[in-house]
């Protein structure tokens, strides 16, 4: 497995973490309100989208590099 | 004698030596961290909510550190891609950012650690508990525990010279309790009133005003160090082991970036392989943090 492949795995895991973080922030915001929890929720959504866009560009740029 | 498959891949495995070696090493690392993760999850699931310190870690700092590590993984890969396109100058810029990110992560982590070493929990003889900060002579006290309050005799070397002067017993000290205790949430779910609700002078958040606490009223005192509880024991084991990996990764990347860069002139293909192998290790370290952050800070 090359660095390209592990990087894709890593970006996918980071996106998953953004989802978990977002769900946690949503739960906290519903339970206790608070600006910080809302910021976490928005931040995790932005992070998820940024990682998805970056991952797409990364795959496009390194399409000639092997996964092995 | 030339070592075979040091640069080119073996036809049967499709891997060069260093890549096979790093994957075998990473497999052993997965087992090491996997065992610790499993221990944490088993302990967390079986612990009573009142006795499991929760919400004591700084989430904004942890989130920022997560961002720093994700950014460092991106720069590692971009550096490797730049080298593959023969752009050495660009590689150096990206890899310099990676090293700075690693140092930034460790610096922030050390600030987080120092906050824990000056944050305390007191178990009072009447059964209630409080967390907060101890101040002595206007400064935060470090690493105090129940034995510190009893004082200690002077430490002398073989010749009788005083190496460490005697510390007198402490009868009372200044304590700034936190507005809430981590067990309050668990008490709420059981329908019991939380400790903070009894205090009329409670602040909305942060700390209460400093109060004098008598040593005679204390059953146990501990900073948030590994000896405090199972949670902090495994928290420090996991994060310190991870921090050690970050440090080692940063040293390796810095060596290849600096003195090791001579190889680029003599054998560029092997140099690119080294970057890839160090990048694989770096991704593993970052991947560990991606799992550590939600488990330790959020859940």
XYZ file of N, CA, C and O in Angstrom, chain B residues 1-132:
528
model
N 29.010 -4.801 -2.349
C 27.855 -5.622 -2.716
C 26.582 -4.780 -2.663
O 26.374 -4.044 -1.699
N 25.774 -4.874 -3.670
C 24.536 -4.097 -3.692
C 23.380 -4.916 -3.132
O 23.228 -6.098 -3.473
N 22.635 -4.306 -2.241
C 21.483 -4.994 -1.643
C 20.334 -4.976 -2.649
O 19.957 -3.899 -3.125
N 19.795 -6.138 -2.986
C 18.714 -6.141 -3.989
C 17.414 -5.556 -3.440
O 17.157 -5.610 -2.244
N 16.632 -4.991 -4.307
C 15.286 -4.436 -4.015
C 15.305 -3.315 -2.978
O 14.358 -3.145 -2.224
N 16.439 -2.610 -2.944
C 16.523 -1.455 -2.052
C 15.827 -0.249 -2.662
O 15.337 0.614 -1.941
N 15.820 -0.226 -3.984
C 15.203 0.895 -4.696
C 14.027 0.389 -5.532
O 12.913 0.882 -5.406
N 14.300 -0.615 -6.333
C 13.232 -1.178 -7.180
C 12.399 -2.188 -6.383
O 12.887 -2.819 -5.446
N 11.171 -2.354 -6.792
C 10.284 -3.289 -6.089
C 10.576 -4.736 -6.472
O 10.984 -5.014 -7.596
N 10.354 -5.638 -5.514
C 10.447 -7.069 -5.814
C 9.306 -7.426 -6.745
O 8.161 -7.027 -6.494
N 9.566 -8.207 -7.781
C 8.477 -8.526 -8.717
C 7.337 -9.307 -8.062
O 6.174 -9.126 -8.406
N 7.683 -10.200 -7.086
C 6.620 -11.032 -6.499
C 5.758 -10.280 -5.479
O 4.558 -10.487 -5.394
N 6.374 -9.374 -4.684
C 5.584 -8.644 -3.673
C 5.139 -7.268 -4.166
O 4.178 -6.700 -3.644
N 5.867 -6.737 -5.118
C 5.572 -5.387 -5.600
C 6.045 -4.310 -4.639
O 5.648 -3.150 -4.758
N 6.883 -4.705 -3.657
C 7.347 -3.757 -2.646
C 8.867 -3.706 -2.601
O 9.523 -4.730 -2.810
N 9.431 -2.531 -2.327
C 10.872 -2.452 -2.059
C 11.090 -2.741 -0.570
O 10.133 -2.696 0.231
N 12.329 -3.009 -0.199
C 12.622 -3.494 1.161
C 12.061 -2.604 2.268
O 11.433 -3.087 3.218
N 12.313 -1.313 2.137
C 11.920 -0.396 3.222
C 10.406 -0.361 3.392
O 9.909 -0.257 4.521
N 9.676 -0.470 2.288
C 8.221 -0.420 2.405
C 7.689 -1.682 3.090
O 6.780 -1.598 3.929
N 8.283 -2.815 2.760
C 7.885 -4.054 3.435
C 8.200 -3.951 4.929
O 7.390 -4.304 5.792
N 9.390 -3.403 5.227
C 9.819 -3.259 6.618
C 8.892 -2.344 7.410
O 8.493 -2.674 8.534
N 8.524 -1.198 6.829
C 7.683 -0.245 7.577
C 6.291 -0.834 7.800
O 5.695 -0.637 8.865
N 5.788 -1.602 6.850
C 4.454 -2.188 7.049
C 4.458 -3.267 8.134
O 3.509 -3.385 8.904
N 5.556 -4.026 8.197
C 5.676 -5.012 9.291
C 5.753 -4.292 10.632
O 5.123 -4.696 11.611
N 6.504 -3.189 10.664
C 6.627 -2.407 11.887
C 5.267 -1.802 12.275
O 4.868 -1.850 13.444
N 4.567 -1.259 11.282
C 3.261 -0.652 11.574
C 2.251 -1.696 12.060
O 1.392 -1.387 12.894
N 2.391 -2.933 11.566
C 1.505 -4.005 12.042
C 1.714 -4.220 13.542
O 0.755 -4.409 14.305
N 2.978 -4.173 13.991
C 3.254 -4.337 15.432
C 2.728 -3.129 16.218
O 2.265 -3.265 17.353
N 2.796 -1.962 15.608
C 2.274 -0.750 16.255
C 0.752 -0.805 16.405
O 0.208 -0.351 17.408
N 0.098 -1.360 15.381
C -1.368 -1.508 15.443
C -1.732 -2.380 16.641
O -2.680 -2.092 17.384
N -0.948 -3.438 16.859
C -1.220 -4.339 17.992
C -1.000 -3.619 19.328
O -1.766 -3.785 20.275
N 0.056 -2.805 19.380
C 0.353 -2.054 20.614
C -0.778 -1.077 20.938
O -1.353 -1.113 22.035
N -1.116 -0.225 19.995
C -2.174 0.763 20.243
C -3.551 0.089 20.330
O -4.412 0.544 21.095
N -3.731 -0.976 19.550
C -5.004 -1.703 19.593
C -5.280 -2.240 20.989
O -6.405 -2.143 21.498
N -4.251 -2.787 21.633
C -4.397 -3.311 22.996
C -4.767 -2.206 23.974
O -5.656 -2.371 24.818
N -4.122 -1.053 23.824
C -4.402 0.065 24.735
C -5.794 0.647 24.490
O -6.509 0.977 25.433
N -6.160 0.761 23.220
C -7.507 1.255 22.891
C -8.573 0.338 23.484
O -9.546 0.794 24.078
N -8.363 -0.961 23.300
C -9.329 -1.938 23.816
C -9.436 -1.829 25.330
O -10.535 -1.857 25.889
N -8.279 -1.690 25.998
C -8.281 -1.546 27.459
C -9.115 -0.340 27.855
O -9.937 -0.402 28.774
N -8.893 0.754 27.148
C -9.618 1.982 27.478
C -11.127 1.784 27.321
O -11.898 2.145 28.208
N -11.517 1.206 26.180
C -12.957 1.046 25.901
C -13.604 0.129 26.947
O -14.679 0.436 27.475
N -12.924 -0.975 27.290
C -13.479 -1.906 28.285
C -13.626 -1.210 29.637
O -14.660 -1.308 30.307
N -12.599 -0.459 30.039
C -12.654 0.252 31.331
C -13.735 1.332 31.312
O -14.454 1.518 32.288
N -13.843 2.037 30.189
C -14.825 3.130 30.074
C -16.255 2.599 30.153
O -17.096 3.169 30.858
N -16.500 1.497 29.438
C -17.859 0.947 29.373
C -18.295 0.427 30.741
O -19.449 0.578 31.135
N -17.365 -0.149 31.491
C -17.719 -0.752 32.767
C -17.621 0.196 33.966
O -17.972 -0.190 35.081
N -17.132 1.424 33.741
C -16.964 2.355 34.866
C -18.285 3.037 35.191
O -19.093 3.294 34.297
N -18.497 3.333 36.482
C -19.702 4.087 36.850
C -19.466 5.551 36.477
O -18.349 6.062 36.592
N -20.532 6.196 35.998
C -20.404 7.563 35.487
C -19.888 8.529 36.558
O -19.158 9.468 36.252
N -20.233 8.290 37.827
C -19.816 9.196 38.900
C -18.317 9.167 39.146
O -17.730 10.133 39.605
N -17.715 8.009 38.858
C -16.285 7.871 39.139
C -15.408 7.965 37.900
O -14.205 7.710 37.970
N -16.010 8.280 36.753
C -15.198 8.387 35.538
C -15.024 9.864 35.198
O -15.982 10.521 34.794
N -13.816 10.408 35.382
C -13.623 11.826 35.088
C -13.957 12.119 33.619
O -13.365 11.526 32.721
N -14.921 12.974 33.431
C -15.355 13.275 32.068
C -15.503 14.784 31.938
O -15.942 15.452 32.867
N -15.136 15.297 30.787
C -15.279 16.732 30.554
C -14.153 17.545 31.166
O -14.267 18.756 31.309
N -13.055 16.883 31.527
C -11.937 17.609 32.128
C -10.882 18.008 31.099
O -9.980 18.777 31.393
N -10.996 17.458 29.887
C -10.017 17.804 28.857
C -10.511 19.021 28.070
O -11.714 19.233 27.922
N -9.555 19.771 27.565
C -9.871 21.008 26.863
C -10.194 20.704 25.388
O -9.294 20.431 24.590
N -11.479 20.741 25.051
C -11.902 20.358 23.693
C -11.395 21.338 22.623
O -10.912 20.886 21.569
N -11.451 22.659 22.829
C -10.907 23.555 21.788
C -9.428 23.276 21.479
O -9.025 23.250 20.319
N -8.643 23.027 22.524
C -7.216 22.739 22.300
C -7.053 21.409 21.562
O -6.268 21.297 20.621
N -7.829 20.402 21.984
C -7.761 19.092 21.327
C -8.174 19.186 19.861
O -7.560 18.566 18.990
N -9.205 19.986 19.589
C -9.676 20.163 18.208
C -8.594 20.845 17.368
O -8.337 20.438 16.234
N -7.978 21.870 17.949
C -6.929 22.579 17.215
C -5.752 21.644 16.919
O -5.206 21.647 15.805
N -5.387 20.830 17.902
C -4.294 19.879 17.688
C -4.643 18.853 16.601
O -3.772 18.416 15.844
N -5.915 18.459 16.553
C -6.359 17.529 15.503
C -6.189 18.185 14.133
O -5.691 17.555 13.191
N -6.581 19.444 14.042
C -6.423 20.194 12.797
C -4.939 20.270 12.407
O -4.584 20.090 11.234
N -4.076 20.514 13.384
C -2.629 20.610 13.119
C -2.100 19.300 12.534
O -1.352 19.288 11.552
N -2.526 18.174 13.121
C -2.029 16.881 12.631
C -2.591 16.547 11.246
O -1.873 15.992 10.401
N -3.856 16.882 10.995
C -4.427 16.632 9.663
C -3.654 17.465 8.627
O -3.291 16.968 7.555
N -3.374 18.719 8.987
C -2.616 19.595 8.076
C -1.229 19.015 7.801
O -0.739 19.049 6.658
N -0.595 18.436 8.834
C 0.755 17.877 8.648
C 0.728 16.665 7.715
O 1.668 16.442 6.951
N -0.358 15.886 7.775
C -0.464 14.737 6.856
C -0.600 15.207 5.415
O -0.050 14.597 4.493
N -1.335 16.286 5.240
C -1.514 16.839 3.890
C -0.164 17.320 3.352
O 0.203 17.024 2.202
N 0.598 18.026 4.202
C 1.882 18.560 3.719
C 2.899 17.438 3.454
O 3.715 17.557 2.540
N 2.833 16.363 4.229
C 3.726 15.217 3.974
C 3.480 14.655 2.569
O 4.413 14.406 1.799
N 2.206 14.474 2.247
C 1.857 13.895 0.940
C 2.178 14.870 -0.187
O 2.685 14.459 -1.245
N 1.899 16.151 0.031
C 2.190 17.133 -1.016
C 3.700 17.225 -1.260
O 4.142 17.404 -2.399
N 4.487 17.091 -0.185
C 5.941 17.083 -0.326
C 6.413 15.892 -1.134
O 7.266 16.021 -2.035
N 5.859 14.737 -0.833
C 6.204 13.502 -1.558
C 5.810 13.633 -3.033
O 6.598 13.275 -3.930
N 4.619 14.188 -3.291
C 4.158 14.375 -4.674
C 5.072 15.358 -5.411
O 5.388 15.155 -6.593
N 5.534 16.394 -4.698
C 6.432 17.378 -5.321
C 7.754 16.722 -5.721
O 8.289 16.980 -6.806
N 8.261 15.834 -4.844
C 9.514 15.132 -5.170
C 9.334 14.220 -6.379
O 10.231 14.091 -7.214
N 8.189 13.571 -6.441
C 7.916 12.681 -7.577
C 7.917 13.465 -8.884
O 8.160 12.907 -9.945
N 7.625 14.767 -8.780
C 7.657 15.626 -9.968
C 8.972 16.398 -10.063
O 9.057 17.429 -10.736
N 9.997 15.891 -9.320
C 11.349 16.465 -9.337
C 11.426 17.901 -8.839
O 12.337 18.633 -9.217
N 10.486 18.306 -8.019
C 10.513 19.674 -7.495
C 11.013 19.641 -6.050
O 10.220 19.571 -5.100
N 12.330 19.669 -5.884
C 12.942 19.515 -4.570
C 12.642 20.713 -3.656
O 12.382 20.541 -2.453
N 12.671 21.910 -4.218
C 12.439 23.126 -3.419
C 11.034 23.109 -2.814
O 10.837 23.457 -1.644
N 10.076 22.695 -3.636
C 8.686 22.633 -3.160
C 8.542 21.572 -2.057
O 7.851 21.783 -1.066
N 9.199 20.440 -2.272
C 9.182 19.376 -1.249
C 9.691 19.913 0.087
O 9.103 19.664 1.141
N 10.799 20.649 0.038
C 11.397 21.164 1.278
C 10.463 22.108 2.019
O 10.390 22.097 3.245
N 9.743 22.922 1.263
C 8.799 23.859 1.906
C 7.691 23.080 2.628
O 7.382 23.341 3.780
N 7.129 22.108 1.915
C 6.026 21.334 2.522
C 6.511 20.567 3.747
O 5.835 20.510 4.778
N 7.693 19.976 3.625
C 8.193 19.156 4.736
C 8.585 20.017 5.935
O 8.457 19.575 7.077
N 9.020 21.246 5.666
C 9.322 22.174 6.771
C 8.031 22.481 7.544
O 8.032 22.539 8.788
N 6.939 22.632 6.804
C 5.643 22.890 7.464
C 5.252 21.675 8.319
O 4.754 21.818 9.433
N 5.522 20.471 7.796
C 5.220 19.246 8.553
C 5.962 19.245 9.887
O 5.377 18.957 10.938
N 7.239 19.571 9.846
C 8.054 19.579 11.074
C 7.520 20.630 12.050
O 7.402 20.376 13.256
N 7.166 21.789 11.524
C 6.603 22.846 12.388
C 5.282 22.407 13.015
O 5.010 22.685 14.187
N 4.474 21.703 12.214
C 3.191 21.192 12.741
C 3.455 20.210 13.881
O 2.764 20.241 14.916
N 4.444 19.333 13.702
C 4.769 18.341 14.738
C 5.206 19.037 16.021
O 4.755 18.684 17.116
N 6.063 20.051 15.880
C 6.535 20.782 17.060
C 5.384 21.557 17.703
O 5.290 21.636 18.936
N 4.507 22.102 16.859
C 3.336 22.814 17.367
C 2.438 21.887 18.156
O 1.974 22.233 19.259
N 2.216 20.689 17.632
C 1.380 19.701 18.326
C 1.962 19.386 19.705
O 1.248 19.383 20.710
N 3.277 19.128 19.743
C 3.914 18.762 21.016
C 3.887 19.924 22.014
O 3.685 19.710 23.213
N 4.069 21.130 21.510
C 4.030 22.305 22.401
C 2.647 22.453 23.017
O 2.516 22.678 24.232
N 1.616 22.337 22.182
C 0.239 22.478 22.678
C -0.059 21.361 23.679
O -0.685 21.576 24.714
N 0.413 20.154 23.356
C 0.171 19.014 24.257
C 0.844 19.250 25.604
O 0.303 18.879 26.650
N 2.037 19.841 25.584
C 2.736 20.086 26.854
C 1.985 21.130 27.686
O 1.962 21.045 28.922
N 1.353 22.106 27.017
C 0.540 23.096 27.749
C -0.648 22.382 28.402
O -0.991 22.635 29.560
N -1.240 21.468 27.631
C -2.378 20.701 28.156
C -1.948 19.870 29.371
O -2.676 19.784 30.365
N -0.792 19.244 29.254
C -0.282 18.436 30.369
C -0.056 19.315 31.608
O -0.421 18.925 32.720
N 0.566 20.473 31.417
C 0.885 21.323 32.573
C -0.400 21.769 33.272
O -0.426 21.909 34.493
N -1.461 21.976 32.479
C -2.752 22.333 33.089
C -3.272 21.195 33.972
O -3.845 21.428 35.032
N -3.038 19.965 33.523
C -3.502 18.814 34.317
C -2.692 18.677 35.605
O -3.227 18.292 36.642
N -1.401 18.969 35.526
C -0.540 18.803 36.706
C -0.814 19.851 37.785
O -0.330 19.727 38.912
N -1.555 20.912 37.424
C -1.877 21.947 38.420
C -3.381 21.971 38.748
O -3.867 22.893 39.372
N -4.094 20.951 38.276
C -5.536 20.850 38.501
C -5.761 19.685 39.488
O -5.172 18.625 39.297
N -6.593 19.900 40.479
C -6.689 18.919 41.577
C -8.108 18.429 41.826
O -9.082 19.105 41.478
N -8.159 17.269 42.457
C -9.424 16.799 43.013
C -9.193 16.543 44.501
O -8.165 15.960 44.893
N -10.167 16.977 45.307
C -10.101 16.731 46.761
C -11.277 15.839 47.154
O -12.421 16.122 46.788
N -10.962 14.761 47.850
C -11.978 13.898 48.445
C -12.072 14.306 49.919
O -11.131 14.099 50.686
N -13.187 14.904 50.315
C -13.342 15.352 51.707
C -13.826 14.206 52.582
O -14.446 13.249 52.092
N -13.568 14.344 53.868
C -13.956 13.286 54.808
C -15.473 13.139 54.928
O -15.973 12.086 55.281
N -16.202 14.226 54.619
C -17.670 14.134 54.699
C -18.279 13.476 53.454
O -19.497 13.368 53.334
N -17.430 13.065 52.512
C -17.918 12.298 51.363
C -18.011 13.081 50.057
O -18.034 12.476 48.988
N -18.034 14.430 50.123
C -18.149 15.159 48.851
C -16.775 15.381 48.214
O -15.742 15.271 48.885
N -16.815 15.666 46.926
C -15.568 15.836 46.179
C -15.608 17.157 45.419
O -16.682 17.593 45.004
N -14.455 17.743 45.228
C -14.364 18.976 44.444
C -13.110 18.968 43.595
O -12.076 18.443 44.015
N -13.229 19.568 42.419
C -12.044 19.757 41.574
C -11.732 21.250 41.545
O -12.635 22.074 41.710
N -10.483 21.585 41.308
C -10.111 22.999 41.251
C -8.605 23.179 41.293
O -7.845 22.229 41.080
